[in-house]
PDB file of C-alpha atoms in Angstrom:
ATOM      1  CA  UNK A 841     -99.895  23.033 -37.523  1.00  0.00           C
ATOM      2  CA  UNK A 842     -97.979  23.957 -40.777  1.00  0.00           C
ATOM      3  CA  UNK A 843     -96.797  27.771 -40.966  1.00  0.00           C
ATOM      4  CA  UNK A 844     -94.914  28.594 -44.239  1.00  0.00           C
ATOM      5  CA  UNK A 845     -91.815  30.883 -43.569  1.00  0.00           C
ATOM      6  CA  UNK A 846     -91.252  33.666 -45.864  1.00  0.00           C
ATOM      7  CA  UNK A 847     -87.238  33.864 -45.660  1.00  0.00           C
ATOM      8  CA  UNK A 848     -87.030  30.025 -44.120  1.00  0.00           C
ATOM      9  CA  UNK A 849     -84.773  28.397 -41.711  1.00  0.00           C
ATOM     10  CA  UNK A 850     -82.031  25.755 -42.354  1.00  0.00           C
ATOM     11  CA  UNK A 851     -82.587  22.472 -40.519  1.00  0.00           C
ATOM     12  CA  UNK A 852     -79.712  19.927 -41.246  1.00  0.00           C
ATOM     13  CA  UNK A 853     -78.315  22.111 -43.867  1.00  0.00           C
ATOM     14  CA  UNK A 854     -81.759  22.824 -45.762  1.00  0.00           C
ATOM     15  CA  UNK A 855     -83.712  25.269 -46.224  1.00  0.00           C
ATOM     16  CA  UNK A 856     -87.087  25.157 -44.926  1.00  0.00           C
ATOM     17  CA  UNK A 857     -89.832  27.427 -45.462  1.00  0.00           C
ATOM     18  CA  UNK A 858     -92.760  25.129 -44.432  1.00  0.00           C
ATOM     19  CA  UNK A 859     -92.533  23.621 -41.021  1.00  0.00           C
ATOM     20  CA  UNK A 860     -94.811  21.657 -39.335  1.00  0.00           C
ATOM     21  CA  UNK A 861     -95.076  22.569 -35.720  1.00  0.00           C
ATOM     22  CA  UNK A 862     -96.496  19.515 -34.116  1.00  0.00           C
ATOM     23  CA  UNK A 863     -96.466  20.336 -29.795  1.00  0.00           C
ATOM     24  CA  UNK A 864     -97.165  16.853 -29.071  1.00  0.00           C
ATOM     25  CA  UNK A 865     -93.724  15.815 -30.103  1.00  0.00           C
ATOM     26  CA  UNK A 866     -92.533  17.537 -26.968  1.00  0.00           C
ATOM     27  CA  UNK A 867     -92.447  15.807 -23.613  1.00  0.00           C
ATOM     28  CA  UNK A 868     -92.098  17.190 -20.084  1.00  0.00           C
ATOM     29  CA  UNK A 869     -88.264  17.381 -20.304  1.00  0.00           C
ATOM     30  CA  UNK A 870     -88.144  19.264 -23.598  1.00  0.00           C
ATOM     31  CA  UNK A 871     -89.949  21.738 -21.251  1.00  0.00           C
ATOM     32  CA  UNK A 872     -88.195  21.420 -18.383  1.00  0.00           C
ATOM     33  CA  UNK A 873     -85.277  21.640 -20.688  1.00  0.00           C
ATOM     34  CA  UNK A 874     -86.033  24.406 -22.425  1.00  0.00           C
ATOM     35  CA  UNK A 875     -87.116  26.989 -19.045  1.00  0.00           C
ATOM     36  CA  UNK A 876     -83.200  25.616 -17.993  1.00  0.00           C
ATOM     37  CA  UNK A 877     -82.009  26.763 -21.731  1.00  0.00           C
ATOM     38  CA  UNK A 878     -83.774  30.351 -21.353  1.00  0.00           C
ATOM     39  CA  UNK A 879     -82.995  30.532 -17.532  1.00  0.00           C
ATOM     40  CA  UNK A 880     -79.610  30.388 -18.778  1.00  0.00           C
ATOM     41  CA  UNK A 881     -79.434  32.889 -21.283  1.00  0.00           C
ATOM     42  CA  UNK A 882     -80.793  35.329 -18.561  1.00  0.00           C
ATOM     43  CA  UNK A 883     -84.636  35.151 -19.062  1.00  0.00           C
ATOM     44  CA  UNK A 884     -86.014  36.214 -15.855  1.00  0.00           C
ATOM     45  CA  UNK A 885     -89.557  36.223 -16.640  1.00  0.00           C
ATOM     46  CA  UNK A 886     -91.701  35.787 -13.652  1.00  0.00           C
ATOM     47  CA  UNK A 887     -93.698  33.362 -15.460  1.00  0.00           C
ATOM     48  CA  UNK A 888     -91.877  31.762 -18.448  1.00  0.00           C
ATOM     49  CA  UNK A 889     -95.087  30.477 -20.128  1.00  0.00           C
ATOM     50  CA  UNK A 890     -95.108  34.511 -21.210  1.00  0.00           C
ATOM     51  CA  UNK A 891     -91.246  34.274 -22.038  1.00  0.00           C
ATOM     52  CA  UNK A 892     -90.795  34.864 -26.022  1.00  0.00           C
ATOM     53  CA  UNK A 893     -87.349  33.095 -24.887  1.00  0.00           C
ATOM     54  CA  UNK A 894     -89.054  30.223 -24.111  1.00  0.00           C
ATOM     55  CA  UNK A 895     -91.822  30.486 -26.428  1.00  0.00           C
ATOM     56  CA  UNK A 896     -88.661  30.098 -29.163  1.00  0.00           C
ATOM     57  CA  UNK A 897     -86.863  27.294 -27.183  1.00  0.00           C
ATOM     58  CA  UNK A 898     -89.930  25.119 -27.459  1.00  0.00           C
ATOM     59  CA  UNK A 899     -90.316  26.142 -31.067  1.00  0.00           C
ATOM     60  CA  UNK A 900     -86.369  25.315 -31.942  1.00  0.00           C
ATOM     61  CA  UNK A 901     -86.936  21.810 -30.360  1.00  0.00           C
ATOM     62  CA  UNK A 902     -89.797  20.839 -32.728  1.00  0.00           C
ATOM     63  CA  UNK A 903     -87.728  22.244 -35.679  1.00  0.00           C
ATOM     64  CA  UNK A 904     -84.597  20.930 -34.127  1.00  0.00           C
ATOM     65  CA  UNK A 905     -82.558  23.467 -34.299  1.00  0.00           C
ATOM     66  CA  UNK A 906     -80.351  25.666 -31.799  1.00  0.00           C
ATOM     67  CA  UNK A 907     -82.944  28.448 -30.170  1.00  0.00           C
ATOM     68  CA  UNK A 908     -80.216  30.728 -31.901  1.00  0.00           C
ATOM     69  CA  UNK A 909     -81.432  30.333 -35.192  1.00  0.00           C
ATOM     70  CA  UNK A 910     -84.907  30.575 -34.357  1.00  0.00           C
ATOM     71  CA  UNK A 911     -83.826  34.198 -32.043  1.00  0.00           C
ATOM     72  CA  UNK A 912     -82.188  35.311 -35.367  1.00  0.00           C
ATOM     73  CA  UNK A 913     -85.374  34.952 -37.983  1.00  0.00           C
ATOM     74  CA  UNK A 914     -86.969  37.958 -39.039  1.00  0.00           C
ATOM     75  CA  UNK A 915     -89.493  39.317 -37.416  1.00  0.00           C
ATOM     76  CA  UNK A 916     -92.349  37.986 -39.822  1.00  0.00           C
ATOM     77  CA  UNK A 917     -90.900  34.494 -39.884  1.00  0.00           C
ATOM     78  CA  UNK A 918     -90.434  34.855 -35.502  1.00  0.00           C
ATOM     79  CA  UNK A 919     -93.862  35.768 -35.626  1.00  0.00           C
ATOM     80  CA  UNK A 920     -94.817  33.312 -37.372  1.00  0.00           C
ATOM     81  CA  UNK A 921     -93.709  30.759 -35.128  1.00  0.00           C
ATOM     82  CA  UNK A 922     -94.133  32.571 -31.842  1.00  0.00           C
ATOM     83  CA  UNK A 923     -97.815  32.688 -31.917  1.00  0.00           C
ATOM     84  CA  UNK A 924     -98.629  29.299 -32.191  1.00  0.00           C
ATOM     85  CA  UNK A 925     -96.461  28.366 -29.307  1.00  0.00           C
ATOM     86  CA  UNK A 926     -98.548  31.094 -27.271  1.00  0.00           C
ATOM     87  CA  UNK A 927    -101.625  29.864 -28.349  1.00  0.00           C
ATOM     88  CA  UNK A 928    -100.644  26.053 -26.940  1.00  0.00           C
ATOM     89  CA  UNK A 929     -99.145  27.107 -23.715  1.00  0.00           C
ATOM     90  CA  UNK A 930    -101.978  29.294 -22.740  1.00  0.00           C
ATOM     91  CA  UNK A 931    -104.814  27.407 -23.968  1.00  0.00           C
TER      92      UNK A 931
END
């Protein structure tokens, strides 16, 4: 799924304001990976399928990039990204 960014992100210094979020390029461990990642950062979500921390840590390892950068985009752009993640993990 392509989403076009208004403000962008930088993936291996460039700027992107198109990115393709494919979820198939994750595997079991990028999710096991990233519930560690948000766990971390003091996510207690009961269930972290509803986690927006998670929701972004899954996002940031399509786009590969720290979860950081994707935490720090505004809201649009978050959005932006954010809902198709929430669409996949509850669908």
């Amino acid at each position: 799924m392509k989403v076009i960014l208004n403000k962008g992100i930088t993936v291996k210094n460039e700027l992107k304001k198109e990115i393709d979020l494919n979820f198939d390029k994750l595997t079991g461990s990028d999710f096991i990976a990233a519930e560690k990642e948000v766990r971390q950062l003091g996510d207690q979500s009961p269930s972290v399928v509803l986690s927006m921390n998670y929701q972004a840590a899954l996002v940031a390892r399509i786009i590969g990039v720290p979860v950081d950068d994707v935490l720090a985009l505004p809201g649009s752009d978050f959005k932006k990204l954010i809902l198709p993640a929430v669409n996949f993990l509850l669908s």
